[in-house]
C-alpha positions as a Markdown table, in Angstrom:
| # | Residue | x | y | z |
|---|---|---|---|---|
| 1 | Unk | -38.7 | 0.6 | -62.3 |
| 2 | Unk | -37.8 | 3.2 | -59.7 |
| 3 | Unk | -34.4 | 4.4 | -58.7 |
| 4 | Unk | -34.2 | 2.1 | -55.6 |
| 5 | Unk | -34.8 | -0.9 | -57.8 |
| 6 | Unk | -32.2 | 0.1 | -60.2 |
| 7 | Unk | -29.7 | 0.7 | -57.4 |
| 8 | Unk | -30.4 | -2.7 | -56.0 |
| 9 | Unk | -29.9 | -4.3 | -59.4 |
| 10 | Unk | -26.5 | -2.5 | -59.8 |
| 11 | Unk | -25.5 | -3.7 | -56.3 |
| 12 | Unk | -26.5 | -7.3 | -57.2 |
| 13 | Unk | -24.6 | -7.1 | -60.5 |
| 14 | Unk | -21.6 | -5.8 | -58.6 |
| 15 | Unk | -21.7 | -8.6 | -56.1 |
| 16 | Unk | -22.0 | -11.1 | -58.9 |
| 17 | Unk | -19.0 | -9.7 | -60.6 |
| 18 | Unk | -20.8 | -8.4 | -63.7 |
| 19 | Unk | -18.3 | -6.4 | -65.9 |
| 20 | Unk | -19.1 | -2.8 | -66.6 |
| 21 | Unk | -22.5 | -2.9 | -64.9 |
| 22 | Unk | -22.4 | 0.9 | -64.3 |
| 23 | Unk | -22.8 | 1.4 | -68.1 |
| 24 | Unk | -25.8 | -0.9 | -68.4 |
| 25 | Unk | -29.5 | 0.1 | -68.5 |
| 26 | Unk | -31.9 | -1.9 | -66.3 |
| 27 | Unk | -32.8 | -4.4 | -69.1 |
| 28 | Unk | -29.1 | -5.1 | -69.7 |
| 29 | Unk | -28.5 | -5.5 | -66.0 |
| 30 | Unk | -31.3 | -8.0 | -65.7 |
| 31 | Unk | -29.8 | -10.0 | -68.6 |
| 32 | Unk | -26.3 | -10.0 | -67.2 |
| 33 | Unk | -27.5 | -10.9 | -63.6 |
| 34 | Unk | -29.6 | -13.7 | -65.0 |
| 35 | Unk | -26.7 | -15.0 | -67.0 |
| 36 | Unk | -24.4 | -14.9 | -63.9 |
| 37 | Unk | -27.1 | -16.6 | -61.7 |
| 38 | Unk | -27.3 | -19.4 | -64.3 |
| 39 | Unk | -23.6 | -20.2 | -64.3 |
| 40 | Unk | -22.1 | -17.8 | -66.8 |
| 41 | Unk | -18.7 | -16.3 | -65.9 |
| 42 | Unk | -18.4 | -12.5 | -66.0 |
| 43 | Unk | -17.2 | -12.4 | -69.6 |
| 44 | Unk | -20.0 | -14.7 | -70.8 |
| 45 | Unk | -22.6 | -12.5 | -69.0 |
| 46 | Unk | -21.2 | -9.5 | -70.9 |
| 47 | Unk | -21.5 | -11.4 | -74.1 |
| 48 | Unk | -25.2 | -12.1 | -73.3 |
| 49 | Unk | -25.7 | -8.3 | -73.0 |
| 50 | Unk | -23.9 | -7.6 | -76.2 |
| 51 | Unk | -26.1 | -10.1 | -78.1 |
| 52 | Unk | -29.2 | -8.4 | -76.7 |
| 53 | Unk | -27.9 | -5.1 | -78.0 |
| 54 | Unk | -27.5 | -6.3 | -81.6 |
| 55 | Unk | -30.6 | -5.8 | -83.9 |
């Protein structure tokens, strides 16, 4: 994934209201954006990312 793709993903996350998107790596951003697009509120999207981080 190149820098332009990552920037676009951050912009999409920002527009969707993803919390703390600036701290997320590309995989976490995709998880959060996907959750928001499937109806999760911003807090729920953040919870999806946290679950992904856990081993």
